[in-house]
Amino acid sequence: MAATIWYEKDADLSVFDGKKVAILGYGSQGHAHALNLRDSGVDVVVGLRPTSKSVAFAKEQGLEVKSVPEAAAEADIIMILAPDQYQRTIWANDIEPNIKPGAAVAFAHGFNIHYGYIKPSEDHPVFMVAPKGPGHIVRREYANGRGVPVVVAVEQDPDGKTWPLCLAYAKALGALRAGAIKTTFTEETETDLFGEQNVLMGGVNKLVEMGFEVLTDAGYQPEIAYFEVCHELKMLVDLMNEGGLNKARWSCSDTAQYGDYTSTVITDETKKRMQYQLKRIQDGSFAKEFIDDQDAGAPKFKALQEEYSNVRIETVGPKLRAMFSWNKDAVKDADEAKAKYEAQLSTARVDAAKIRDDARAEASHIIADARSRAESDAAQITASAQRSIESQHQQAIVSLKGEVGALATALAGKILGAKLEDNDVQSSMIDSMIDDLGAKK
């Protein structure tokens, strides 16, 4: 079955007459969507946190900027372009309580709709316009009179007008200059994640890193290794974009082609691993793992970011990229990459320091509580022992007094009963009785 593809003639921008579009977020995609739609004549407001650094940048570009709740409240179409892990919170806290009845909700990726993290009520049209390229390319191509292809989908169509709205948005973005392919939220989400994990990011990146490490470990110059496993990759991908895998192969030597056919490190085991990863994407396991980590403060994600920002190939990469005469933005790209990673590392370190400080505070609290309890218990034991000693002392005194009284009475009776007139004898008896009393003490 042939794919359905739309172009500029298939969409009408008059759909936006009297309507306002809120672009929530002003990152890679956000700035491209806002600027392209604005330059296509659409009434645009950008929704950002008041403390966001992007507020000043968006205003410098001549865009209207409001808080997310304010932008959502006045918009007829809301395009959510925040990172996947933040969208559901923004929806619950800032959009859902303020959205107009019947306002459309749009996405550039199907993650939160497909996995059920965002569930707009049935009266809201829900559609997707997903550019097949990063935001700065989407903006650059628009400014050059061209466009980046998109895939488009409609999830909810309560009034029968969602497809015309979706295609009008794609046209305003400049995408219909290249073409829009019809898909579904499910297909876009699952294939996008699969491509990222198994071919683009988790595939090519790992091949480049490992290839560089194998060559340099074997004693080859890092600069030569970089050219062989990384630099030439761009040229091959350009050939793929022009004429597919066949042109990429035909453009290389017979030796290279023969090695491609007979010596690849990609085997049937790799395919089985891909199938396993696809299953985890389809059943939601990957999405749950990612969101659970994000909800916990992203400890795994941040640790991996720091680990992979320091791969060995980047010890030589910036120097070589700066050598290329065609790479006019080499210094800028290197500075942006450095600033991004430094910001990520700084955030990770701040988070780590907070966790450490919180742990220390908790430990101090536990120790102080234990010390307080021990001191209290010791005081109670001491007081109890003191009371016991005092009680025993009082009993001893009472007992002693009784014995003294009895001895005194006995002494007096003996003295009187003996009727002794000899003082020496009386004194001797008294001394004897006193000695007995002392022995009892």
XYZ file of C-alpha atoms in Angstrom:
441
model
C 0.000 0.000 0.000
C 1.474 3.334 -1.095
C 2.033 5.991 1.509
C -0.180 9.082 1.523
C 1.951 12.200 0.963
C 0.728 15.796 1.004
C 2.355 18.924 -0.438
C 1.722 22.674 -0.308
C -1.218 22.564 -2.712
C -3.024 20.244 -0.283
C -3.246 22.706 2.625
C -4.851 26.097 3.241
C -3.415 28.586 5.739
C -6.783 30.357 6.038
C -7.585 27.676 8.616
C -5.640 29.881 11.054
C -7.770 33.005 10.454
C -8.891 34.357 13.825
C -6.959 31.680 15.684
C -3.931 31.833 17.953
C -1.260 29.144 18.245
C 0.627 28.652 21.511
C 4.097 27.136 21.171
C 5.048 25.708 24.559
C 8.809 25.501 24.790
C 11.559 27.350 22.935
C 14.286 24.768 22.535
C 15.480 23.057 19.369
C 12.014 22.503 17.871
C 10.205 25.259 19.747
C 12.110 28.168 18.238
C 11.760 26.736 14.714
C 8.004 26.201 15.035
C 7.389 29.630 16.546
C 9.482 31.557 14.027
C 8.340 29.619 10.952
C 4.652 29.910 11.853
C 5.073 33.603 12.673
C 6.781 34.228 9.341
C 3.937 32.346 7.603
C 1.450 34.865 9.002
C 0.135 32.831 11.938
C -0.686 34.560 15.244
C 1.809 32.970 17.670
C 2.411 33.210 21.413
C 5.273 31.407 23.129
C 4.597 29.826 26.523
C 7.564 29.663 28.907
C 8.340 29.601 32.601
C 8.958 33.206 33.758
C 12.426 32.150 34.968
C 13.400 30.499 31.666
C 16.508 31.852 29.959
C 14.638 31.501 26.660
C 12.209 34.321 27.543
C 14.693 37.049 26.629
C 15.817 35.187 23.493
C 12.245 34.717 22.227
C 11.439 38.378 22.854
C 14.577 39.402 20.974
C 13.168 37.486 17.994
C 10.050 39.667 18.164
C 7.771 36.985 19.598
C 5.034 37.450 22.183
C 5.917 35.545 25.363
C 3.625 34.614 28.239
C 3.577 32.085 31.049
C 2.492 28.590 30.071
C -0.929 28.803 31.807
C -1.622 32.195 30.194
C -0.563 31.048 26.732
C -2.639 27.875 27.038
C -5.710 29.794 28.198
C -5.839 32.066 25.163
C -4.772 29.622 22.435
C -6.943 27.790 19.932
C -4.107 25.397 19.062
C -1.495 24.330 21.622
C 1.722 22.756 20.339
C 3.562 21.033 23.214
C 7.297 20.981 22.500
C 8.755 20.391 25.952
C 10.906 17.260 26.460
C 8.893 14.025 26.661
C 9.502 13.514 30.396
C 8.094 16.946 31.327
C 5.036 17.084 29.084
C 2.615 15.196 31.350
C 3.372 17.480 34.316
C 2.960 20.606 32.174
C -0.312 19.204 30.852
C -1.683 18.395 34.308
C -0.582 21.589 36.040
C -0.632 24.312 33.387
C -2.623 23.250 30.323
C -5.544 21.053 31.337
C -6.882 23.481 33.998
C -6.722 26.422 31.533
C -7.353 25.070 28.034
C -10.338 26.398 26.077
C -13.180 23.961 25.358
C -12.519 22.383 21.984
C -8.989 23.786 21.609
C -6.641 21.565 19.593
C -3.618 19.881 21.188
C -0.597 19.175 18.983
C 2.667 17.289 19.346
C 5.907 16.770 17.419
C 6.324 13.259 18.843
C 3.683 10.730 19.885
C 5.317 9.465 23.087
C 2.939 10.880 25.712
C -0.257 10.204 23.764
C 0.746 6.699 22.675
C 1.810 5.565 26.151
C -1.145 7.264 27.858
C 0.732 9.843 29.917
C -1.481 12.599 28.462
C -5.198 11.979 27.849
C -7.080 15.027 26.481
C -10.851 14.818 26.748
C -12.744 13.774 23.612
C -13.779 17.330 22.664
C -10.167 18.309 21.915
C -8.698 17.641 18.460
C -5.311 15.938 18.813
C -2.776 15.894 15.973
C 0.947 15.536 15.323
C 3.415 17.265 13.006
C 6.827 15.629 13.480
C 9.754 17.086 11.490
C 12.341 14.547 10.339
C 15.233 16.749 11.417
C 16.447 18.902 14.329
C 14.979 22.338 14.933
C 17.872 24.404 13.641
C 17.666 22.554 10.310
C 13.889 23.088 10.195
C 14.461 26.830 10.640
C 17.418 27.050 8.252
C 15.623 25.220 5.454
C 12.530 27.395 5.860
C 14.637 30.555 5.674
C 16.270 29.203 2.500
C 12.911 28.622 0.832
C 12.984 24.877 1.300
C 11.558 22.556 3.960
C 12.211 19.491 6.077
C 9.819 16.544 5.551
C 7.381 15.694 8.333
C 5.153 12.824 9.327
C 1.628 13.775 10.352
C -1.115 12.026 12.309
C -4.502 12.662 13.864
C -5.466 10.908 17.090
C -8.778 12.666 17.895
C -11.037 14.370 15.361
C -14.179 15.455 17.190
C -15.337 18.029 14.626
C -14.072 16.505 11.363
C -11.706 19.443 10.828
C -8.533 18.139 12.421
C -6.818 16.920 9.240
C -7.110 20.309 7.467
C -5.763 21.942 10.638
C -2.894 19.464 10.853
C -1.883 20.012 7.212
C -2.172 23.800 7.556
C 0.203 23.643 10.510
C 2.653 21.564 8.452
C 2.442 24.093 5.619
C 3.059 27.045 7.945
C 6.108 25.184 9.259
C 7.429 24.973 5.679
C 7.276 21.194 5.725
C 4.908 20.731 2.768
C 7.614 22.163 0.512
C 9.290 18.775 1.063
C 6.223 16.668 1.845
C 4.182 15.270 4.724
C 3.676 11.512 5.090
C 0.562 10.183 6.810
C 1.181 7.981 9.848
C -0.338 7.228 13.268
C 0.784 8.150 16.775
C 1.586 4.484 17.418
C 3.651 4.011 14.267
C 5.567 7.276 14.658
C 6.387 6.663 18.311
C 7.507 3.062 17.985
C 9.526 3.496 14.781
C 11.122 6.720 16.022
C 12.306 5.100 19.255
C 13.488 2.023 17.366
C 15.523 4.065 14.893
C 17.113 6.133 17.647
C 18.077 3.174 19.795
C 19.175 0.645 17.195
C 20.471 2.531 14.153
C 21.062 6.238 14.670
C 22.119 6.843 18.260
C 22.583 3.390 19.747
C 23.868 1.966 16.459
C 26.072 4.426 14.558
C 27.374 6.174 17.662
C 28.509 2.905 19.201
C 30.122 1.716 15.958
C 32.098 4.953 15.670
C 33.220 4.849 19.300
C 34.241 1.195 19.191
C 35.943 1.482 15.813
C 38.057 4.379 17.086
C 38.980 2.471 20.235
C 39.984 -0.705 18.330
C 42.269 1.241 15.964
C 43.944 3.386 18.616
C 44.352 0.406 20.967
C 46.191 -1.315 18.115
C 48.623 1.608 17.936
C 47.242 3.644 15.017
C 47.275 7.455 15.191
C 44.070 8.900 16.695
C 43.835 11.438 13.865
C 43.916 8.710 11.187
C 41.425 6.597 13.151
C 39.048 9.580 13.400
C 39.076 10.134 9.640
C 38.427 6.468 8.902
C 35.567 5.770 11.330
C 33.888 9.171 11.794
C 34.742 11.830 9.206
C 33.992 9.685 6.165
C 30.648 8.652 7.655
C 29.136 12.033 6.706
C 30.081 11.565 3.069
C 28.548 8.091 3.017
C 25.311 9.337 4.616
C 25.129 12.186 2.102
C 25.356 9.610 -0.688
C 22.592 7.561 0.988
C 20.365 10.650 1.086
C 21.002 11.277 -2.590
C 20.584 7.757 -3.947
C 20.067 5.245 -1.170
C 22.290 2.355 -0.149
C 23.040 1.436 -3.766
C 24.567 4.818 -4.591
C 26.540 4.765 -1.340
C 27.992 1.382 -2.321
C 28.577 2.189 -5.989
C 30.433 5.357 -4.995
C 32.979 3.357 -3.022
C 35.748 1.099 -4.282
C 35.286 -2.555 -5.173
C 37.480 -3.363 -2.183
C 35.161 -1.419 0.130
C 32.091 -3.094 -1.342
C 33.562 -6.587 -0.974
C 34.408 -5.863 2.661
C 30.854 -4.587 3.180
C 29.411 -7.840 1.848
C 31.763 -10.281 3.568
C 33.281 -8.736 6.694
C 30.520 -6.807 8.467
C 30.404 -6.969 12.258
C 26.612 -6.660 12.082
C 25.236 -10.204 12.248
C 21.986 -12.106 12.783
C 22.623 -11.751 16.509
C 22.400 -7.993 16.028
C 19.041 -8.446 14.323
C 17.794 -10.544 17.234
C 18.882 -7.795 19.615
C 17.003 -5.256 17.500
C 13.872 -7.408 17.650
C 14.193 -7.588 21.426
C 14.512 -3.790 21.661
C 11.469 -3.348 19.417
C 9.419 -5.588 21.696
C 10.376 -3.438 24.715
C 9.285 -0.344 22.813
C 5.983 -1.920 21.772
C 5.019 -3.212 25.217
C 5.970 0.048 26.964
C 8.901 -1.372 28.959
C 11.378 1.160 27.598
C 9.002 4.086 28.185
C 8.375 2.992 31.782
C 12.105 2.559 32.471
C 12.830 6.042 31.091
C 9.997 7.800 32.932
C 10.694 5.969 36.228
C 14.321 7.127 36.063
C 13.226 10.684 35.285
C 10.729 10.654 38.166
C 13.551 9.613 40.503
C 15.658 12.611 39.444
C 17.249 10.865 36.407
C 20.239 9.366 38.279
C 20.917 6.745 35.598
C 20.424 9.189 32.724
C 22.742 11.807 34.231
C 25.431 9.261 35.023
C 25.312 7.978 31.434
C 25.401 11.503 30.023
C 28.558 12.257 31.971
C 30.136 8.937 31.019
C 29.481 9.253 27.281
C 30.378 12.957 27.050
C 33.990 11.933 27.634
C 34.456 9.232 24.985
C 37.987 8.882 23.689
C 37.236 9.946 20.122
C 36.405 13.465 21.315
C 39.982 13.965 22.498
C 40.923 14.508 18.864
C 37.584 15.352 17.185
C 37.349 19.119 17.878
C 40.880 19.752 16.581
C 40.255 17.912 13.304
C 36.818 19.400 12.688
C 38.294 22.908 13.030
C 40.688 22.079 10.148
C 37.919 21.648 7.562
C 37.533 24.749 5.406
C 33.910 23.907 4.700
C 33.083 23.649 8.372
C 32.582 27.355 9.028
C 30.669 26.694 12.218
C 33.263 24.330 13.687
C 34.237 26.666 16.510
C 30.632 27.599 17.210
C 29.549 23.944 17.198
C 32.406 23.004 19.511
C 31.558 25.861 21.870
C 27.868 24.917 21.900
C 28.678 21.266 22.533
C 31.105 22.193 25.284
C 28.612 24.576 26.897
C 25.863 21.960 26.711
C 27.934 19.238 28.316
C 29.300 21.618 30.943
C 25.738 22.634 31.807
C 24.716 18.980 32.015
C 27.705 18.140 34.187
C 27.066 21.159 36.373
C 23.450 20.103 36.865
C 24.525 16.546 37.647
C 27.074 17.785 40.160
C 24.535 20.102 41.806
C 22.084 17.208 42.058
C 24.810 14.945 43.460
C 25.814 17.599 45.991
C 22.182 18.013 47.057
C 21.788 14.243 47.471
C 25.025 14.143 49.487
C 23.971 17.107 51.664
C 20.519 15.618 52.184
C 22.112 12.303 53.168
C 24.460 14.051 55.580
C 21.601 16.032 57.101
C 19.536 12.876 57.476
C 22.490 11.047 59.037
C 23.107 13.953 61.426
C 19.446 13.930 62.373
C 19.527 10.166 62.990
C 22.726 10.474 65.069
C 21.358 13.415 67.073
C 18.102 11.557 67.675
C 20.006 8.442 68.768
C 22.242 10.498 71.077
C 19.216 12.243 72.570
C 17.477 8.922 73.130
C 20.636 7.431 74.709
C 21.087 10.419 77.003
C 17.433 10.279 78.004
C 17.639 6.542 78.678
C 20.861 7.000 80.666
C 19.301 9.761 82.734
C 16.284 7.587 83.482
C 18.520 4.668 84.475
C 20.652 6.946 86.680
C 17.596 8.460 88.334
C 16.103 5.023 88.907
C 19.378 3.750 90.403
C 19.641 6.835 92.619
C 16.096 6.320 93.866
C 16.856 2.664 94.583
C 20.029 3.557 96.524
C 18.216 6.236 98.504
C 15.396 3.814 99.318
C 17.856 1.155 100.467
C 19.705 3.781 102.512
C 16.508 4.908 104.225
C 15.609 1.301 104.998
C 19.075 0.720 106.452
C 18.759 3.823 108.644
C 15.335 2.757 109.905
C 16.646 -0.753 110.606
C 19.745 0.637 112.339
C 17.675 2.974 114.462
C 15.568 0.040 115.584
C 18.600 -1.998 116.498
C 20.180 0.961 118.334
C 16.979 1.456 120.285
C 16.811 -2.223 121.197
C 20.431 -2.305 122.326
C 20.006 0.848 124.326
C 16.977 -0.604 126.070
C 18.839 -3.839 126.746
C 21.808 -1.917 128.083
C 19.697 0.123 130.371
C 17.930 -2.999 131.676
C 21.193 -4.782 132.401
C 22.612 -1.820 134.205
C 19.543 -1.353 136.340
C 18.935 -5.046 136.799
C 22.450 -5.722 137.983
C 22.177 -3.010 140.664
C 25.868 -2.597 140.514
C 27.407 0.067 142.673
C 30.909 -0.265 141.251
C 31.297 2.424 138.614
C 34.140 0.525 136.876
C 31.973 -2.520 136.427
C 29.137 -0.348 135.057
C 31.544 1.327 132.634
C 32.851 -2.058 131.453
C 29.316 -3.265 130.720
C 28.479 -0.079 128.838
C 31.636 -0.348 126.721
C 30.817 -3.970 125.887
C 27.279 -3.034 124.776
C 28.660 -0.199 122.608
C 31.113 -2.590 120.989
C 28.214 -4.924 120.133
C 26.343 -1.994 118.630
C 29.377 -1.015 116.548
C 29.749 -4.556 115.255
C 26.133 -4.512 114.084
C 26.709 -1.239 112.256
